[in-house]
PDB file of N, CA and C in Angstrom:
ATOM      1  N   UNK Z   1     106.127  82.333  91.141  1.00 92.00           N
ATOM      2  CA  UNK Z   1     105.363  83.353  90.445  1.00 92.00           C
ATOM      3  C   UNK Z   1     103.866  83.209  90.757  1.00 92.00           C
ATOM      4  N   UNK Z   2     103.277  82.210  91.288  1.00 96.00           N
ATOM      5  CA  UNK Z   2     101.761  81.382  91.230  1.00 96.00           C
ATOM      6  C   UNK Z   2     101.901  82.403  92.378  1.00 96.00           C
ATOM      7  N   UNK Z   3     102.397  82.400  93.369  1.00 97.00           N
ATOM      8  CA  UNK Z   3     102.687  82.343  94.799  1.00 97.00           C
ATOM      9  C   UNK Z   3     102.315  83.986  95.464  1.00 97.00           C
ATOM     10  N   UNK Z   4     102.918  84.649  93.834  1.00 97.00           N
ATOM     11  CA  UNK Z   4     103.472  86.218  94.225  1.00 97.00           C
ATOM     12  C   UNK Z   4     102.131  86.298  93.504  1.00 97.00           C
ATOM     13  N   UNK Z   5     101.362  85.900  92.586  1.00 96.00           N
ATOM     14  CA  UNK Z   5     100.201  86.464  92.054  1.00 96.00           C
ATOM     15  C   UNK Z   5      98.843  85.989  93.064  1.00 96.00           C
ATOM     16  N   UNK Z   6      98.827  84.977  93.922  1.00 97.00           N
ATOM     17  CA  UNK Z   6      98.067  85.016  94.342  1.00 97.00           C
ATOM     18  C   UNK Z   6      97.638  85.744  95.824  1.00 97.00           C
ATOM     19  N   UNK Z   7      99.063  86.257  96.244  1.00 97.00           N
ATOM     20  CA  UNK Z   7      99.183  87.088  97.596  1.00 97.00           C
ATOM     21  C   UNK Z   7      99.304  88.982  97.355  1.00 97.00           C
ATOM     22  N   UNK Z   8      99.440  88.456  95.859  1.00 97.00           N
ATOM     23  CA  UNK Z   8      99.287  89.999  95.735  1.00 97.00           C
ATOM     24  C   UNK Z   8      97.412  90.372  95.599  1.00 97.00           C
ATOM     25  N   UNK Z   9      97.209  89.104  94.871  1.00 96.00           N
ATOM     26  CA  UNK Z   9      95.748  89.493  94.613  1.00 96.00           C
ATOM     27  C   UNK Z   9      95.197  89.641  95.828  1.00 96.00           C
ATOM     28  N   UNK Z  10      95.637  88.540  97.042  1.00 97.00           N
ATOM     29  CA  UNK Z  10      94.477  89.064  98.134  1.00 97.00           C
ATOM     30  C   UNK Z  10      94.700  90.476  98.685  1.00 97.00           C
ATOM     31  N   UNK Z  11      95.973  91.292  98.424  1.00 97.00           N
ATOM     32  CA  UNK Z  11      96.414  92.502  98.799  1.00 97.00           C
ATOM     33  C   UNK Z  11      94.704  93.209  98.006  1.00 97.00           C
ATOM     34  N   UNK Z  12      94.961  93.068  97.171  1.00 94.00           N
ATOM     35  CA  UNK Z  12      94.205  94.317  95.349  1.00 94.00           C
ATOM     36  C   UNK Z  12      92.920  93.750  96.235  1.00 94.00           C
ATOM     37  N   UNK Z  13      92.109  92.782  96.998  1.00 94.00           N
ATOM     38  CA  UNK Z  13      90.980  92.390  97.256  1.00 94.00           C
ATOM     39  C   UNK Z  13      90.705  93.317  98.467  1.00 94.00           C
ATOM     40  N   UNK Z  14      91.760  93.138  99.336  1.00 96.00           N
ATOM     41  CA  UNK Z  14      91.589  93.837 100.343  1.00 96.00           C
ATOM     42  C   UNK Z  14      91.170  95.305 100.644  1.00 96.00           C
ATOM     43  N   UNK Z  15      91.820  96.214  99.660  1.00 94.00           N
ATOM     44  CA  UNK Z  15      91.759  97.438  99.332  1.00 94.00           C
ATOM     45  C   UNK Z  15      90.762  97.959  99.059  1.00 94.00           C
ATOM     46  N   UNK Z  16      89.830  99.308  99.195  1.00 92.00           N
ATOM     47  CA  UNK Z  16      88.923  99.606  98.666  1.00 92.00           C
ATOM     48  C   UNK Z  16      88.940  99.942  97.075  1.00 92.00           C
ATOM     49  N   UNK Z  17      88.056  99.824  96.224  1.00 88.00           N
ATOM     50  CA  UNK Z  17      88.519 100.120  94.690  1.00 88.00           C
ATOM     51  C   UNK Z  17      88.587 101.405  94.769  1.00 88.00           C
ATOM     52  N   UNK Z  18      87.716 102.566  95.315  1.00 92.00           N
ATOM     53  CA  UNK Z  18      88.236 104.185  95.105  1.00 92.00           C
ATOM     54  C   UNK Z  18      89.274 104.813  96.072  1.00 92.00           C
ATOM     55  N   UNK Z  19      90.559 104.968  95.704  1.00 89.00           N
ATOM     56  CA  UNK Z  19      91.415 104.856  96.156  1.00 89.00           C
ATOM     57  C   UNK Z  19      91.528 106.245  97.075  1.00 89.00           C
ATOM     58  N   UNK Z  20      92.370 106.580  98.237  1.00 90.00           N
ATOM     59  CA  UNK Z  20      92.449 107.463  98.603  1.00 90.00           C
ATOM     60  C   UNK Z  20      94.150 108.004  98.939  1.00 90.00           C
ATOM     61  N   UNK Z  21      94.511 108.535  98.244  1.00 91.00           N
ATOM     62  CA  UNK Z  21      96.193 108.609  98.239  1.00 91.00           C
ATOM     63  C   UNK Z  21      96.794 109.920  98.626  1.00 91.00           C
ATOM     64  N   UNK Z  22      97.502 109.706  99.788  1.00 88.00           N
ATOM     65  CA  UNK Z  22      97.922 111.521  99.827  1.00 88.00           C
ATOM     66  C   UNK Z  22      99.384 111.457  99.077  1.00 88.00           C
ATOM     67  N   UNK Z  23      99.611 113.075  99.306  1.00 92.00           N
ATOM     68  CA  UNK Z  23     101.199 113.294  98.669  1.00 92.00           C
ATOM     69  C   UNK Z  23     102.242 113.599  99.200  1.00 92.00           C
ATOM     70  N   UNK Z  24     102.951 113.706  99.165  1.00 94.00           N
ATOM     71  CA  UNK Z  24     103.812 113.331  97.780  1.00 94.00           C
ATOM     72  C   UNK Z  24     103.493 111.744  97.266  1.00 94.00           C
ATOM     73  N   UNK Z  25     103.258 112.083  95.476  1.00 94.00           N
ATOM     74  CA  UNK Z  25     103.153 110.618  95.165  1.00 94.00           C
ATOM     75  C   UNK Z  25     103.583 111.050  93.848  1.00 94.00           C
ATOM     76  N   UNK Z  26     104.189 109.668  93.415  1.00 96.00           N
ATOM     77  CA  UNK Z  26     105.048 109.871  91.598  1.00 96.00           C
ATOM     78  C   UNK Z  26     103.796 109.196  91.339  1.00 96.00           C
ATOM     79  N   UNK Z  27     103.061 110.020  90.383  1.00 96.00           N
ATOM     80  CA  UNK Z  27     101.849 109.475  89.705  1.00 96.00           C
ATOM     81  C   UNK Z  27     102.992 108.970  87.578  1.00 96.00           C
ATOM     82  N   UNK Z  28     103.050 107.201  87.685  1.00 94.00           N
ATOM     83  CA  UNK Z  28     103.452 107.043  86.417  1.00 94.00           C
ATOM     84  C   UNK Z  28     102.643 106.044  85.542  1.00 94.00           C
ATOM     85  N   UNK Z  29     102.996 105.894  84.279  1.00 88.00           N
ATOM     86  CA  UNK Z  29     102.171 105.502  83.499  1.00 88.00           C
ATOM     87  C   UNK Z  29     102.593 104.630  82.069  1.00 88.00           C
ATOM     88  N   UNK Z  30     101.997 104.013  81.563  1.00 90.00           N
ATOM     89  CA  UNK Z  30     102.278 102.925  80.438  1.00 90.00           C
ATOM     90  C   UNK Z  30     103.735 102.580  79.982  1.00 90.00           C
ATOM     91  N   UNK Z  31     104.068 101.985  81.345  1.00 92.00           N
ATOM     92  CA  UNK Z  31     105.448 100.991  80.563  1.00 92.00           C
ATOM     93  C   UNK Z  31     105.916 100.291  79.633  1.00 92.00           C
ATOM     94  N   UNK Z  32     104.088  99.252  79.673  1.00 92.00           N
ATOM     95  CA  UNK Z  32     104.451  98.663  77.933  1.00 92.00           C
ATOM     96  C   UNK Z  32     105.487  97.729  78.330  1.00 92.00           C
ATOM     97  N   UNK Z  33     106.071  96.876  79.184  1.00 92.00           N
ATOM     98  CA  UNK Z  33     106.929  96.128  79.227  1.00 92.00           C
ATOM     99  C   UNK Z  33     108.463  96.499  79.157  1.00 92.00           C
ATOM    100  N   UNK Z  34     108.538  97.433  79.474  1.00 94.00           N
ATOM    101  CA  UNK Z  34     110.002  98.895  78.935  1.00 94.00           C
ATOM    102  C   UNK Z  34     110.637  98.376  80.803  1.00 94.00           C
ATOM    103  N   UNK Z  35     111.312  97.218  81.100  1.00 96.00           N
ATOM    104  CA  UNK Z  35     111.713  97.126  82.082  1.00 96.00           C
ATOM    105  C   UNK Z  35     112.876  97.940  82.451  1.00 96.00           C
ATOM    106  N   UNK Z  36     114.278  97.981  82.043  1.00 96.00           N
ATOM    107  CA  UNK Z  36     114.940  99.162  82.052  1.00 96.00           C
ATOM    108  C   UNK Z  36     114.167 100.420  82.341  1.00 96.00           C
ATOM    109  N   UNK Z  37     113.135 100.997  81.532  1.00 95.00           N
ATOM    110  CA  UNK Z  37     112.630 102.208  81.595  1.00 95.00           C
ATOM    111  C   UNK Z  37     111.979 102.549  83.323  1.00 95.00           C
ATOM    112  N   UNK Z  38     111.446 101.291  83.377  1.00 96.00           N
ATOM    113  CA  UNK Z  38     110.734 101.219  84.989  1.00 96.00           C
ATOM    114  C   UNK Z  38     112.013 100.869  85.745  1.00 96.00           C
ATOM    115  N   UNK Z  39     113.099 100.671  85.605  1.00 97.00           N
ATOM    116  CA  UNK Z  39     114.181 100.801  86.941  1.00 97.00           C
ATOM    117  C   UNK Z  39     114.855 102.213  86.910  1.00 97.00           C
ATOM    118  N   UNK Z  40     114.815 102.833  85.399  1.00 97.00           N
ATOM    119  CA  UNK Z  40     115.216 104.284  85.385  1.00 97.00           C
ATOM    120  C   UNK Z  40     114.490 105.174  86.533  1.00 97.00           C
ATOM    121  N   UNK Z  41     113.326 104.975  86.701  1.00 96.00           N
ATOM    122  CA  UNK Z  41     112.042 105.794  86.937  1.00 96.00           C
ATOM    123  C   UNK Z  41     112.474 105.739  88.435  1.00 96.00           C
ATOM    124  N   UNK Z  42     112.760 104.404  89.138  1.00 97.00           N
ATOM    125  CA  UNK Z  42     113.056 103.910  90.564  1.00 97.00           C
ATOM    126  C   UNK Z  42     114.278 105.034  91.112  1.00 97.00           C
ATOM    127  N   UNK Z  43     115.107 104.841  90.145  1.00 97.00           N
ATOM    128  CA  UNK Z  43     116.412 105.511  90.271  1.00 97.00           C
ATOM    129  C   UNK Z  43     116.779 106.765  90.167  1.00 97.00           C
ATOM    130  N   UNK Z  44     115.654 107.342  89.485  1.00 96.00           N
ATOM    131  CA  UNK Z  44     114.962 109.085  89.441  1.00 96.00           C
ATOM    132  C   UNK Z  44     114.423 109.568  90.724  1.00 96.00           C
ATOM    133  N   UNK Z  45     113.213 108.902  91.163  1.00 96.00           N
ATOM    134  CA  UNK Z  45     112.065 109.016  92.003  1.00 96.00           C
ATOM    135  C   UNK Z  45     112.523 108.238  93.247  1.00 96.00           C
ATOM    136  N   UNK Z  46     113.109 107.502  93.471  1.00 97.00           N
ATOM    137  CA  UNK Z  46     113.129 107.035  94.535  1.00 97.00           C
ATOM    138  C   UNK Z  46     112.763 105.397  94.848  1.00 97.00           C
ATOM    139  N   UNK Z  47     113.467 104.802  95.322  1.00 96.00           N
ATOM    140  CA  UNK Z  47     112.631 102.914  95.037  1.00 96.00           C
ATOM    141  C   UNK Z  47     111.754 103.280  96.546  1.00 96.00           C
ATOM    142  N   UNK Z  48     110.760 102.356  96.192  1.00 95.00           N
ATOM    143  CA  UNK Z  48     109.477 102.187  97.441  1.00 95.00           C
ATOM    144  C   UNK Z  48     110.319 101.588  98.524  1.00 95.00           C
ATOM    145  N   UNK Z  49     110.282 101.930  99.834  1.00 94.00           N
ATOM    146  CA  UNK Z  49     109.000 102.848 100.299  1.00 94.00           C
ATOM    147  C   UNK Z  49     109.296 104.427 100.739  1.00 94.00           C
ATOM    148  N   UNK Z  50     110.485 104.649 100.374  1.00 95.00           N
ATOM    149  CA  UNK Z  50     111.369 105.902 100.180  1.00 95.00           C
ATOM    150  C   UNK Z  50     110.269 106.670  99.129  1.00 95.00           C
ATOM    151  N   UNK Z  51     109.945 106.766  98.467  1.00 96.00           N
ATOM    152  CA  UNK Z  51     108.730 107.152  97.111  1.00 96.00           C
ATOM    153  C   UNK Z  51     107.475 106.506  97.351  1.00 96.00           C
ATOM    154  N   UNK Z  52     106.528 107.007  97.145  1.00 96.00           N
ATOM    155  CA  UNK Z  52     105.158 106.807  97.430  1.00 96.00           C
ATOM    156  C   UNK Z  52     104.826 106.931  95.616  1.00 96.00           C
ATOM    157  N   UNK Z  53     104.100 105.501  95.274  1.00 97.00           N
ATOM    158  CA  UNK Z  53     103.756 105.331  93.367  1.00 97.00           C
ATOM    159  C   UNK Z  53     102.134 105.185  93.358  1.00 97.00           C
ATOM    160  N   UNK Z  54     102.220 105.963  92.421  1.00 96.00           N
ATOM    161  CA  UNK Z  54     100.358 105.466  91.375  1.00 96.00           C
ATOM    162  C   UNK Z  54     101.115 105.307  90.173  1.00 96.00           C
ATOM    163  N   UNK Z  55     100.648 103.926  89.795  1.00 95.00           N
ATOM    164  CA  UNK Z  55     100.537 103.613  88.286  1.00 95.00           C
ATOM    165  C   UNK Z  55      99.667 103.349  87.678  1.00 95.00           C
ATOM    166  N   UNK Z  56      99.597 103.972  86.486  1.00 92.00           N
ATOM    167  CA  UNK Z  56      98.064 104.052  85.531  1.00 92.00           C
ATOM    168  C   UNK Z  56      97.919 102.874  85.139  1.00 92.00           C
ATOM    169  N   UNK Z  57      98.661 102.124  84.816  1.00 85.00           N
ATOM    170  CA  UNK Z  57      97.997 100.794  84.381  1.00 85.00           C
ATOM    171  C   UNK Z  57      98.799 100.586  82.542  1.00 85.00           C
ATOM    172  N   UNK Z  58      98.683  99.754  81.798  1.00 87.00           N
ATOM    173  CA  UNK Z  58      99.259  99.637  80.393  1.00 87.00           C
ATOM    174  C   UNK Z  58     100.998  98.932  80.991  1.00 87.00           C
ATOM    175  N   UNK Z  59     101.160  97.958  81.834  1.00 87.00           N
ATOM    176  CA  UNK Z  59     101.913  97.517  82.150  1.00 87.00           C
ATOM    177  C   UNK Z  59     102.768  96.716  81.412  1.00 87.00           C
ATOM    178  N   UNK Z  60     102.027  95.637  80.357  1.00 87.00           N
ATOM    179  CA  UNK Z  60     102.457  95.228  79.516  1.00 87.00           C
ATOM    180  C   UNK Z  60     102.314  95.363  78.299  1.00 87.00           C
ATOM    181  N   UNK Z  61     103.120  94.567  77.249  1.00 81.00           N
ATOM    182  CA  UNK Z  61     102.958  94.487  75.944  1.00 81.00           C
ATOM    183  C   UNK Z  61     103.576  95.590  75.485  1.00 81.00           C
ATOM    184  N   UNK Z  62     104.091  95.141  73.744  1.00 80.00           N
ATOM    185  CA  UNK Z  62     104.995  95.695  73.251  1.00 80.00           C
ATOM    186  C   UNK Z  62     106.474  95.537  73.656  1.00 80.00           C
ATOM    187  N   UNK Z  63     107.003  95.325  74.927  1.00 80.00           N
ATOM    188  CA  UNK Z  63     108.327  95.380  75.222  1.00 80.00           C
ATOM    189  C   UNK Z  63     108.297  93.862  75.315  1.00 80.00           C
ATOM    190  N   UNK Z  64     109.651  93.603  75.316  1.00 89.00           N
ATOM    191  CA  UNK Z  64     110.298  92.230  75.573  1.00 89.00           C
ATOM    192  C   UNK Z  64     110.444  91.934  77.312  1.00 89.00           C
ATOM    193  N   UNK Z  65     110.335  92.942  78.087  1.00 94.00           N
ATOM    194  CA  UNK Z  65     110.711  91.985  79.275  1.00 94.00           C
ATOM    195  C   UNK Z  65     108.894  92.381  80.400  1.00 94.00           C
ATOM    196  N   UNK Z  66     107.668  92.295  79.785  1.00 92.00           N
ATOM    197  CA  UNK Z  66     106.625  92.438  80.419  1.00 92.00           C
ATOM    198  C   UNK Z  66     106.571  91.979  81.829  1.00 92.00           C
ATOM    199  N   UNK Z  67     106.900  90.443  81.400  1.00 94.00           N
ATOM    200  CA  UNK Z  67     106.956  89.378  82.728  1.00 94.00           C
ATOM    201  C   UNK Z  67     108.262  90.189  84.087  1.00 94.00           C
ATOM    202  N   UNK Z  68     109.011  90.286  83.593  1.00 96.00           N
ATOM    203  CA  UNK Z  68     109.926  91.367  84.971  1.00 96.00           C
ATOM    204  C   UNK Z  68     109.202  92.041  85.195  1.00 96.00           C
ATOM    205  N   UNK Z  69     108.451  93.318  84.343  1.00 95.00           N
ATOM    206  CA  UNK Z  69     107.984  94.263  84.793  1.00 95.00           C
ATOM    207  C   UNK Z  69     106.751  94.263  85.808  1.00 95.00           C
ATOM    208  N   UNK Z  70     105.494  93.377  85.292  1.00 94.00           N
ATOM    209  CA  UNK Z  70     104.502  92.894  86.325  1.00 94.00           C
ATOM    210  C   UNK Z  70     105.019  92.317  87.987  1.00 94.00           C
ATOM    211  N   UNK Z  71     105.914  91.082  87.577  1.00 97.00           N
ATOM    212  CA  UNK Z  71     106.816  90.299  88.689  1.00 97.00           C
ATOM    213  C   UNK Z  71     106.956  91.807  89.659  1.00 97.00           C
ATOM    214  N   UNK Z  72     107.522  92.305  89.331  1.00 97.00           N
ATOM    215  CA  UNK Z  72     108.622  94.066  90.388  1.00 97.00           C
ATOM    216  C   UNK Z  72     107.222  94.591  91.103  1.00 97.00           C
ATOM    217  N   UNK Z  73     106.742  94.821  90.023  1.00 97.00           N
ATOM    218  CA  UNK Z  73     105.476  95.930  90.256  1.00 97.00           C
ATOM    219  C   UNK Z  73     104.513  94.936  91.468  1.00 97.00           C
ATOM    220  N   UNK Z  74     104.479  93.918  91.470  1.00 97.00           N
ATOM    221  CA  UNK Z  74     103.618  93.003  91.975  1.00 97.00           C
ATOM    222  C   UNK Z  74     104.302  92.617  93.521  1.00 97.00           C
ATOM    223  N   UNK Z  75     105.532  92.800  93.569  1.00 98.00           N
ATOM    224  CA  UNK Z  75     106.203  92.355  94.812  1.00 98.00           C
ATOM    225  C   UNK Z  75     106.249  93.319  95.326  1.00 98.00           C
ATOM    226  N   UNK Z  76     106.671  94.661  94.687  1.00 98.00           N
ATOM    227  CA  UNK Z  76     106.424  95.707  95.500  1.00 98.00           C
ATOM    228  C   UNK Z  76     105.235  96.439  95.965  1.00 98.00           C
ATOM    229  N   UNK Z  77     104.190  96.153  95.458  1.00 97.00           N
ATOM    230  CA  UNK Z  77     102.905  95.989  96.247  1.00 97.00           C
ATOM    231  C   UNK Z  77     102.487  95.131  97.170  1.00 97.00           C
ATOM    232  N   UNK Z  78     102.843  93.750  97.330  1.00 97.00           N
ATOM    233  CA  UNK Z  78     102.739  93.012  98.009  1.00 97.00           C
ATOM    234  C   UNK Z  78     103.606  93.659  99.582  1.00 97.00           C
ATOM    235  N   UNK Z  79     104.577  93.844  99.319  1.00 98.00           N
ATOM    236  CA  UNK Z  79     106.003  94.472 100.554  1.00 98.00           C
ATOM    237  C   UNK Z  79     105.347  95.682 100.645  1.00 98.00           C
ATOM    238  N   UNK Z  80     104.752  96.671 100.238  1.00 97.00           N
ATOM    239  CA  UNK Z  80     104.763  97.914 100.380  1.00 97.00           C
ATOM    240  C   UNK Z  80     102.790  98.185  99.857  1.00 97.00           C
ATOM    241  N   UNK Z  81     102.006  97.863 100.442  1.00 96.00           N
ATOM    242  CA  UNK Z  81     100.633  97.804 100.207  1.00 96.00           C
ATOM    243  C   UNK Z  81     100.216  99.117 100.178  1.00 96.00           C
ATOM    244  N   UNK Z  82     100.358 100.225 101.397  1.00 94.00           N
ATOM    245  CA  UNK Z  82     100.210 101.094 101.611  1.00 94.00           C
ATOM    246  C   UNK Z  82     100.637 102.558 101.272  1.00 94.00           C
ATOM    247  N   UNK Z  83     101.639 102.178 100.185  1.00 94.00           N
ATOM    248  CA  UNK Z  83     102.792 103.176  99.622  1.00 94.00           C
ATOM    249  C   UNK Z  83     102.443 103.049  97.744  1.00 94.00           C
ATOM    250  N   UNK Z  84     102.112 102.109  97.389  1.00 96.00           N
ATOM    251  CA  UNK Z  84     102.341 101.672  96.010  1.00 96.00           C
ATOM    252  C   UNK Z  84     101.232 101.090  95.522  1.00 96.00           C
ATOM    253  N   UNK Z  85     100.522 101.741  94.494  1.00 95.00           N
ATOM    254  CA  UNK Z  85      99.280 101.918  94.055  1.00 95.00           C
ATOM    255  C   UNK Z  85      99.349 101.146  92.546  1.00 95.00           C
ATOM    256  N   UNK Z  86      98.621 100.240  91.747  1.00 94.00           N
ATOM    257  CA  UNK Z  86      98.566  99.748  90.832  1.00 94.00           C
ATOM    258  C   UNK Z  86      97.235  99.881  90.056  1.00 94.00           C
ATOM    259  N   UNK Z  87      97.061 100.676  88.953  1.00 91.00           N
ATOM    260  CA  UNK Z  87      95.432 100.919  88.764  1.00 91.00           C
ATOM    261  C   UNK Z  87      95.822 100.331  87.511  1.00 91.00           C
ATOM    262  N   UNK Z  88      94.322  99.251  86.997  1.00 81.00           N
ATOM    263  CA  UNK Z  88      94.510  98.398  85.547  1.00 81.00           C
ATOM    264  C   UNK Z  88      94.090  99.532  84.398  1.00 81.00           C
ATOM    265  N   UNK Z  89      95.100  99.054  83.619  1.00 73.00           N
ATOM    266  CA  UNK Z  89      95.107  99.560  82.444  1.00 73.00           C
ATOM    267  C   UNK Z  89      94.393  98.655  81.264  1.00 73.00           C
ATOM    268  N   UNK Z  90      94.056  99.083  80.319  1.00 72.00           N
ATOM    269  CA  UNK Z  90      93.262  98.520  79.351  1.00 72.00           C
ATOM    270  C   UNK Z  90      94.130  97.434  78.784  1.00 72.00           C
ATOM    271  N   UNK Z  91      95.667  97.543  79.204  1.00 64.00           N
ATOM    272  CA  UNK Z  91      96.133  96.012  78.726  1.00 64.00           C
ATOM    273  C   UNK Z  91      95.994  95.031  79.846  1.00 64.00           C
ATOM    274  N   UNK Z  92      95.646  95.291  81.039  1.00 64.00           N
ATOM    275  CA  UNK Z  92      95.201  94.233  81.649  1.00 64.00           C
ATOM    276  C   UNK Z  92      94.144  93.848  81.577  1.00 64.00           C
ATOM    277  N   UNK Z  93      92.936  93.678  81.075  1.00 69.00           N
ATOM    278  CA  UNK Z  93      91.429  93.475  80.915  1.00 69.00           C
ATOM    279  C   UNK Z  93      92.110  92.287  80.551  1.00 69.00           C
ATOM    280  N   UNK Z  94      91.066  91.472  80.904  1.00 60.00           N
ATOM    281  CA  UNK Z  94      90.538  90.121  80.094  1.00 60.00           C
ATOM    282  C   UNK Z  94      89.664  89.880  79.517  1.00 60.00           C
TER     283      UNK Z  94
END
């Protein structure tokens, strides 16, 4: 997990912060830790890199399985940099 957070971060470093995204793209938003809910969404829309994602950010908290949900979201940015967009949400601040 150390491993996947620190290779994803140099991905998020690499990137410019104002993003430039064409379409088709599933623009989605505050999971809240709703892991089921985020494999529904895959299984609707398409899993990456078949689907091109923006996510608003509000990734965790409130649900019971947060830690899956970041873990997914984080590998599939890492595998798919160019397809799959992660923008922080006010539950990620520190």
């Amino acid at each position: 997990l150390k491993a996947l957070c620190n290779s994803v971060r140099d991905v998020f470093l690499s990137q410019a912060a104002l993003l430039e995204v064409e379409a088709p793209l599933k623009i989605c938003g505050d999971i809240h830790g709703q892991y089921t809910d985020l494999l529904r969404m895959f299984e609707y829309g398409g899993f990456p890199p078949q689907s091109n994602y923006l996510f608003l950010g509000d990734y965790v908290d409130r649900g019971k399985q947060s830690l899956e949900v970041i873990t997914l979201l984080f590998a599939y940015k890492l595998k798919y940099p160019e397809n799959f967009f992660l923008l922080r949400g006010n539950h990620e601040c520190a």
